[in-house]
Amino acid sequence: MKTIGLIGGMSWESSLEYYRIINEEVKNKLGGLHSAKCILYSVDFEEIERYQAEGDWESAGEILGNAAQSLEKAGAEMIVICTNTMHKVIKHIEGKVTLPIVHIADSTANQIHKSQISTVGLLGTKYTMEQDFYKSRIEFNGIKVLIPNEEDRKVINKIIYEELCLGKIEPLSRDYYKKVIQRLVDDGAEGIILGCTEIGLLVKLEDSEVPLFDTTRIHAIESVHLALAKSF
């Protein structure tokens, strides 16, 4: 079993889910008392969020690159960035380590292909929904990506940062997300990417008439499969 290096804290609410899912999947695969070999480097999300808001992605990338470097020195054999949005700075991280990085969008695209779906709706932070770094990675795999309208994007982003990242699960917010999902379905989405690692805390499979692709779960399980594989 390879040692998984986790860059977490963005937010710690979803990092907790990564740790739980990864260990549950190792137990499912190996049985007995097996658990995952993993190392967690948890950053201060207040600092990261400030850089996001300022558009200073280079400084944010420097922090995560240093975190990855620390994980490599500590014995990690692969890197998992426990957030969708911060894959925007993956080049900064790749420049700091020699380890393979499990890209969350690639893992998600693979899962979508298995479902034989060609058009998906994308929910996430405003950065993930509006900028190209994430959508293009999905679209490169031959999958069409739809995003919510501008007003919906603002509300979705606000709920993520002001509620979900703080551990607040509000029924009214779930209802809003369900309406956004339905609007995307009406526009042609055959599935929905929960493209923020906190959204799965709010929205569940029963909240949508089409398949939901929970990136936290997909990413965590893919990481285990790679950690148990003979080669990366």
mmCIF file of C-alpha atoms in Angstrom:
data_model
loop_
_atom_site.group_PDB
_atom_site.id
_atom_site.type_symbol
_atom_site.label_atom_id
_atom_site.label_comp_id
_atom_site.label_asym_id
_atom_site.label_seq_id
_atom_site.Cartn_x
_atom_site.Cartn_y
_atom_site.Cartn_z
ATOM 1 C CA MET A 1 0.000 0.000 0.000
ATOM 2 C CA LYS A 2 1.393 3.394 -1.001
ATOM 3 C CA THR A 3 1.250 6.277 1.462
ATOM 4 C CA ILE A 4 -1.253 8.949 0.394
ATOM 5 C CA GLY A 5 -0.279 12.570 1.017
ATOM 6 C CA LEU A 6 -3.354 14.716 1.607
ATOM 7 C CA ILE A 7 -3.346 18.507 1.296
ATOM 8 C CA GLY A 8 -6.402 19.429 3.349
ATOM 9 C CA GLY A 9 -8.044 22.167 5.352
ATOM 10 C CA MET A 10 -9.923 23.678 2.392
ATOM 11 C CA SER A 11 -12.191 23.274 4.288
ATOM 12 C CA TRP A 12 -11.491 20.851 7.104
ATOM 13 C CA GLU A 13 -15.175 19.847 6.872
ATOM 14 C CA SER A 14 -14.511 18.108 3.559
ATOM 15 C CA SER A 15 -11.033 16.935 4.599
ATOM 16 C CA LEU A 16 -12.763 14.943 7.322
ATOM 17 C CA GLU A 17 -14.837 13.245 4.615
ATOM 18 C CA TYR A 18 -11.701 12.394 2.632
ATOM 19 C CA TYR A 19 -10.157 10.708 5.669
ATOM 20 C CA ARG A 20 -13.336 8.738 6.397
ATOM 21 C CA ILE A 21 -13.948 7.625 2.804
ATOM 22 C CA ILE A 22 -10.316 6.668 2.177
ATOM 23 C CA ASN A 23 -10.176 4.494 5.285
ATOM 24 C CA GLU A 24 -13.567 2.913 4.580
ATOM 25 C CA GLU A 25 -12.472 2.031 1.053
ATOM 26 C CA VAL A 26 -9.213 0.463 2.286
ATOM 27 C CA LYS A 27 -11.223 -1.633 4.748
ATOM 28 C CA ASN A 28 -13.627 -2.645 1.950
ATOM 29 C CA LYS A 29 -10.737 -3.685 -0.284
ATOM 30 C CA LEU A 30 -8.455 -5.374 2.256
ATOM 31 C CA GLY A 31 -10.767 -6.327 5.116
ATOM 32 C CA GLY A 32 -9.795 -7.055 8.703
ATOM 33 C CA LEU A 33 -8.209 -4.198 10.621
ATOM 34 C CA HIS A 34 -6.658 -2.576 7.567
ATOM 35 C CA SER A 35 -6.665 1.206 7.335
ATOM 36 C CA ALA A 36 -5.039 3.690 4.984
ATOM 37 C CA LYS A 37 -1.435 4.769 5.096
ATOM 38 C CA CYS A 38 -1.810 8.529 4.780
ATOM 39 C CA ILE A 39 -0.289 11.826 5.873
ATOM 40 C CA LEU A 40 -2.389 14.984 6.167
ATOM 41 C CA TYR A 41 -1.044 18.511 5.805
ATOM 42 C CA SER A 42 -3.879 20.856 6.746
ATOM 43 C CA VAL A 43 -3.540 24.516 5.732
ATOM 44 C CA ASP A 44 -5.272 27.588 7.194
ATOM 45 C CA PHE A 45 -8.221 28.130 4.864
ATOM 46 C CA GLU A 46 -8.684 31.763 5.950
ATOM 47 C CA GLU A 47 -5.329 32.529 4.364
ATOM 48 C CA ILE A 48 -6.084 30.579 1.190
ATOM 49 C CA GLU A 49 -9.527 32.155 0.788
ATOM 50 C CA ARG A 50 -8.053 35.644 1.115
ATOM 51 C CA TYR A 51 -5.622 34.936 -1.715
ATOM 52 C CA GLN A 52 -8.493 33.549 -3.809
ATOM 53 C CA ALA A 53 -10.559 36.704 -3.302
ATOM 54 C CA GLU A 54 -7.561 38.898 -4.178
ATOM 55 C CA GLY A 55 -6.785 36.874 -7.277
ATOM 56 C CA ASP A 56 -3.326 36.114 -5.881
ATOM 57 C CA TRP A 57 -3.211 32.513 -7.034
ATOM 58 C CA GLU A 58 0.570 32.494 -7.071
ATOM 59 C CA SER A 59 0.751 33.020 -3.293
ATOM 60 C CA ALA A 60 -1.925 30.387 -2.731
ATOM 61 C CA GLY A 61 -0.035 28.016 -4.999
ATOM 62 C CA GLU A 62 3.172 28.646 -3.073
ATOM 63 C CA ILE A 63 1.476 27.575 0.149
ATOM 64 C CA LEU A 64 0.121 24.372 -1.352
ATOM 65 C CA GLY A 65 3.396 23.659 -3.135
ATOM 66 C CA ASN A 66 5.250 23.908 0.166
ATOM 67 C CA ALA A 67 2.639 21.633 1.760
ATOM 68 C CA ALA A 68 3.201 19.031 -0.964
ATOM 69 C CA GLN A 69 6.952 19.309 -0.508
ATOM 70 C CA SER A 70 6.538 18.645 3.218
ATOM 71 C CA LEU A 71 4.396 15.604 2.483
ATOM 72 C CA GLU A 72 7.021 14.196 0.137
ATOM 73 C CA LYS A 73 9.730 14.673 2.747
ATOM 74 C CA ALA A 74 7.488 12.958 5.307
ATOM 75 C CA GLY A 75 7.206 9.846 3.118
ATOM 76 C CA ALA A 76 4.113 10.380 0.967
ATOM 77 C CA GLU A 77 4.194 8.513 -2.346
ATOM 78 C CA MET A 78 1.335 10.378 -4.053
ATOM 79 C CA ILE A 79 -0.442 13.705 -3.562
ATOM 80 C CA VAL A 80 -4.179 14.333 -3.232
ATOM 81 C CA ILE A 81 -5.367 17.968 -3.167
ATOM 82 C CA CYS A 82 -8.574 17.785 -1.098
ATOM 83 C CA THR A 83 -10.412 20.550 -2.963
ATOM 84 C CA ASN A 84 -11.637 21.229 -6.490
ATOM 85 C CA THR A 85 -10.906 24.951 -6.717
ATOM 86 C CA MET A 86 -7.254 24.761 -5.746
ATOM 87 C CA HIS A 87 -6.472 22.444 -8.645
ATOM 88 C CA LYS A 88 -6.166 25.794 -10.409
ATOM 89 C CA VAL A 89 -2.648 26.000 -8.940
ATOM 90 C CA ILE A 90 -1.629 22.408 -9.655
ATOM 91 C CA LYS A 91 1.352 23.605 -11.737
ATOM 92 C CA HIS A 92 2.798 25.290 -8.621
ATOM 93 C CA ILE A 93 2.469 22.014 -6.756
ATOM 94 C CA GLU A 94 3.903 19.875 -9.555
ATOM 95 C CA GLY A 95 6.924 22.154 -9.612
ATOM 96 C CA LYS A 96 7.690 21.423 -5.957
ATOM 97 C CA VAL A 97 7.506 17.622 -5.895
ATOM 98 C CA THR A 98 8.446 14.552 -7.896
ATOM 99 C CA LEU A 99 5.328 12.655 -6.788
ATOM 100 C CA PRO A 100 2.286 11.888 -8.942
ATOM 101 C CA ILE A 101 -0.783 14.025 -8.217
ATOM 102 C CA VAL A 102 -4.267 12.529 -8.476
ATOM 103 C CA HIS A 103 -6.258 15.161 -10.390
ATOM 104 C CA ILE A 104 -9.846 15.435 -9.157
ATOM 105 C CA ALA A 105 -11.263 16.432 -12.557
ATOM 106 C CA ASP A 106 -9.666 13.430 -14.291
ATOM 107 C CA SER A 107 -11.044 11.058 -11.667
ATOM 108 C CA THR A 108 -14.486 12.624 -12.091
ATOM 109 C CA ALA A 109 -14.370 12.490 -15.901
ATOM 110 C CA ASN A 110 -13.503 8.783 -15.731
ATOM 111 C CA GLN A 111 -16.530 8.148 -13.547
ATOM 112 C CA ILE A 112 -18.796 10.123 -15.894
ATOM 113 C CA HIS A 113 -17.575 8.047 -18.849
ATOM 114 C CA LYS A 114 -18.468 4.864 -16.974
ATOM 115 C CA SER A 115 -22.025 6.198 -16.705
ATOM 116 C CA GLN A 116 -22.101 6.826 -20.481
ATOM 117 C CA ILE A 117 -23.120 10.453 -19.944
ATOM 118 C CA SER A 118 -22.028 13.136 -22.414
ATOM 119 C CA THR A 119 -23.488 16.340 -20.882
ATOM 120 C CA VAL A 120 -23.170 17.376 -17.244
ATOM 121 C CA GLY A 121 -24.029 20.373 -15.091
ATOM 122 C CA LEU A 122 -21.286 21.761 -12.869
ATOM 123 C CA LEU A 123 -21.801 23.149 -9.360
ATOM 124 C CA GLY A 124 -18.887 24.598 -7.386
ATOM 125 C CA THR A 125 -17.250 27.800 -6.270
ATOM 126 C CA LYS A 126 -17.473 30.735 -8.669
ATOM 127 C CA TYR A 127 -13.858 30.049 -9.630
ATOM 128 C CA THR A 128 -14.560 26.440 -10.557
ATOM 129 C CA MET A 129 -17.761 27.232 -12.443
ATOM 130 C CA GLU A 130 -16.563 30.330 -14.299
ATOM 131 C CA GLN A 131 -12.870 29.790 -14.984
ATOM 132 C CA ASP A 132 -11.388 27.400 -17.508
ATOM 133 C CA PHE A 133 -8.921 25.379 -15.416
ATOM 134 C CA TYR A 134 -11.543 22.826 -14.310
ATOM 135 C CA LYS A 135 -14.172 22.818 -17.069
ATOM 136 C CA SER A 136 -11.555 22.404 -19.788
ATOM 137 C CA ARG A 137 -10.166 19.325 -18.043
ATOM 138 C CA ILE A 138 -13.627 17.729 -18.084
ATOM 139 C CA GLU A 139 -14.340 18.852 -21.647
ATOM 140 C CA PHE A 140 -10.997 17.462 -22.830
ATOM 141 C CA ASN A 141 -12.501 14.063 -22.082
ATOM 142 C CA GLY A 142 -15.323 14.678 -24.576
ATOM 143 C CA ILE A 143 -17.903 15.747 -21.994
ATOM 144 C CA LYS A 144 -20.016 18.895 -22.442
ATOM 145 C CA VAL A 145 -20.208 21.070 -19.300
ATOM 146 C CA LEU A 146 -23.146 23.343 -18.453
ATOM 147 C CA ILE A 147 -22.998 25.926 -15.647
ATOM 148 C CA PRO A 148 -25.797 27.738 -13.782
ATOM 149 C CA ASN A 149 -26.835 31.288 -14.670
ATOM 150 C CA GLU A 150 -25.045 34.239 -13.075
ATOM 151 C CA GLU A 151 -27.467 34.727 -10.184
ATOM 152 C CA ASP A 152 -27.436 31.032 -9.336
ATOM 153 C CA ARG A 153 -23.626 31.019 -9.420
ATOM 154 C CA LYS A 154 -23.515 33.875 -6.894
ATOM 155 C CA VAL A 155 -25.876 32.110 -4.489
ATOM 156 C CA ILE A 156 -24.138 28.728 -4.870
ATOM 157 C CA ASN A 157 -20.765 30.319 -4.105
ATOM 158 C CA LYS A 158 -22.152 32.214 -1.095
ATOM 159 C CA ILE A 159 -23.648 29.054 0.392
ATOM 160 C CA ILE A 160 -20.327 27.239 -0.001
ATOM 161 C CA TYR A 161 -18.217 29.866 1.767
ATOM 162 C CA GLU A 162 -20.716 31.187 4.317
ATOM 163 C CA GLU A 163 -22.392 27.913 5.264
ATOM 164 C CA LEU A 164 -20.854 24.636 4.081
ATOM 165 C CA CYS A 165 -17.231 25.539 4.852
ATOM 166 C CA LEU A 166 -18.414 26.457 8.348
ATOM 167 C CA GLY A 167 -20.303 23.199 8.849
ATOM 168 C CA LYS A 168 -23.744 24.761 8.452
ATOM 169 C CA ILE A 169 -26.266 22.555 6.653
ATOM 170 C CA GLU A 170 -29.408 24.574 5.922
ATOM 171 C CA PRO A 171 -32.595 23.007 4.454
ATOM 172 C CA LEU A 172 -33.389 26.202 2.509
ATOM 173 C CA SER A 173 -29.976 26.050 0.864
ATOM 174 C CA ARG A 174 -30.547 22.432 -0.095
ATOM 175 C CA ASP A 175 -33.851 23.442 -1.661
ATOM 176 C CA TYR A 176 -32.081 26.162 -3.651
ATOM 177 C CA TYR A 177 -29.456 23.734 -4.929
ATOM 178 C CA LYS A 178 -32.196 21.312 -5.946
ATOM 179 C CA LYS A 179 -33.853 24.050 -8.017
ATOM 180 C CA VAL A 180 -30.529 24.891 -9.688
ATOM 181 C CA ILE A 181 -29.988 21.215 -10.470
ATOM 182 C CA GLN A 182 -33.423 21.004 -12.052
ATOM 183 C CA ARG A 183 -32.721 24.077 -14.177
ATOM 184 C CA LEU A 184 -29.511 22.442 -15.430
ATOM 185 C CA VAL A 185 -31.412 19.231 -16.180
ATOM 186 C CA ASP A 186 -34.003 21.251 -18.114
ATOM 187 C CA ASP A 187 -31.103 22.703 -20.132
ATOM 188 C CA GLY A 188 -29.909 19.219 -21.065
ATOM 189 C CA ALA A 189 -27.691 17.998 -18.230
ATOM 190 C CA GLU A 190 -27.757 14.207 -17.902
ATOM 191 C CA GLY A 191 -25.776 14.298 -14.640
ATOM 192 C CA ILE A 192 -24.466 16.847 -12.150
ATOM 193 C CA ILE A 193 -20.895 17.284 -10.915
ATOM 194 C CA LEU A 194 -20.775 18.322 -7.262
ATOM 195 C CA GLY A 195 -17.602 20.243 -8.067
ATOM 196 C CA CYS A 196 -16.864 21.519 -4.596
ATOM 197 C CA THR A 197 -15.801 19.069 -1.920
ATOM 198 C CA GLU A 198 -18.361 20.466 0.564
ATOM 199 C CA ILE A 199 -21.460 20.204 -1.642
ATOM 200 C CA GLY A 200 -21.847 16.491 -0.936
ATOM 201 C CA LEU A 201 -22.489 17.418 2.689
ATOM 202 C CA LEU A 202 -25.645 19.252 1.556
ATOM 203 C CA VAL A 203 -26.913 17.538 -1.589
ATOM 204 C CA LYS A 204 -27.604 13.801 -1.698
ATOM 205 C CA LEU A 205 -28.487 11.325 -4.451
ATOM 206 C CA GLU A 206 -32.185 11.557 -3.655
ATOM 207 C CA ASP A 207 -32.132 15.304 -4.321
ATOM 208 C CA SER A 208 -31.729 14.849 -8.081
ATOM 209 C CA GLU A 209 -33.504 12.963 -10.826
ATOM 210 C CA VAL A 210 -30.176 12.520 -12.652
ATOM 211 C CA PRO A 211 -26.914 11.002 -11.363
ATOM 212 C CA LEU A 212 -24.789 13.121 -9.023
ATOM 213 C CA PHE A 213 -21.013 12.892 -9.238
ATOM 214 C CA ASP A 214 -19.709 13.658 -5.745
ATOM 215 C CA THR A 215 -16.114 14.680 -6.436
ATOM 216 C CA THR A 216 -15.032 14.158 -2.834
ATOM 217 C CA ARG A 217 -16.073 10.528 -2.864
ATOM 218 C CA ILE A 218 -14.845 9.882 -6.409
ATOM 219 C CA HIS A 219 -11.445 11.455 -5.694
ATOM 220 C CA ALA A 220 -10.965 9.690 -2.370
ATOM 221 C CA ILE A 221 -11.865 6.254 -3.753
ATOM 222 C CA GLU A 222 -9.678 6.727 -6.842
ATOM 223 C CA SER A 223 -6.793 7.616 -4.522
ATOM 224 C CA VAL A 224 -7.199 4.333 -2.665
ATOM 225 C CA HIS A 225 -7.332 2.329 -5.877
ATOM 226 C CA LEU A 226 -4.080 3.940 -7.026
ATOM 227 C CA ALA A 227 -2.484 3.447 -3.620
ATOM 228 C CA LEU A 228 -3.266 -0.273 -3.793
ATOM 229 C CA ALA A 229 -2.258 -0.688 -7.443
ATOM 230 C CA LYS A 230 1.074 -2.253 -8.324
ATOM 231 C CA SER A 231 1.966 0.846 -10.327
ATOM 232 C CA PHE A 232 0.545 4.379 -10.424
#
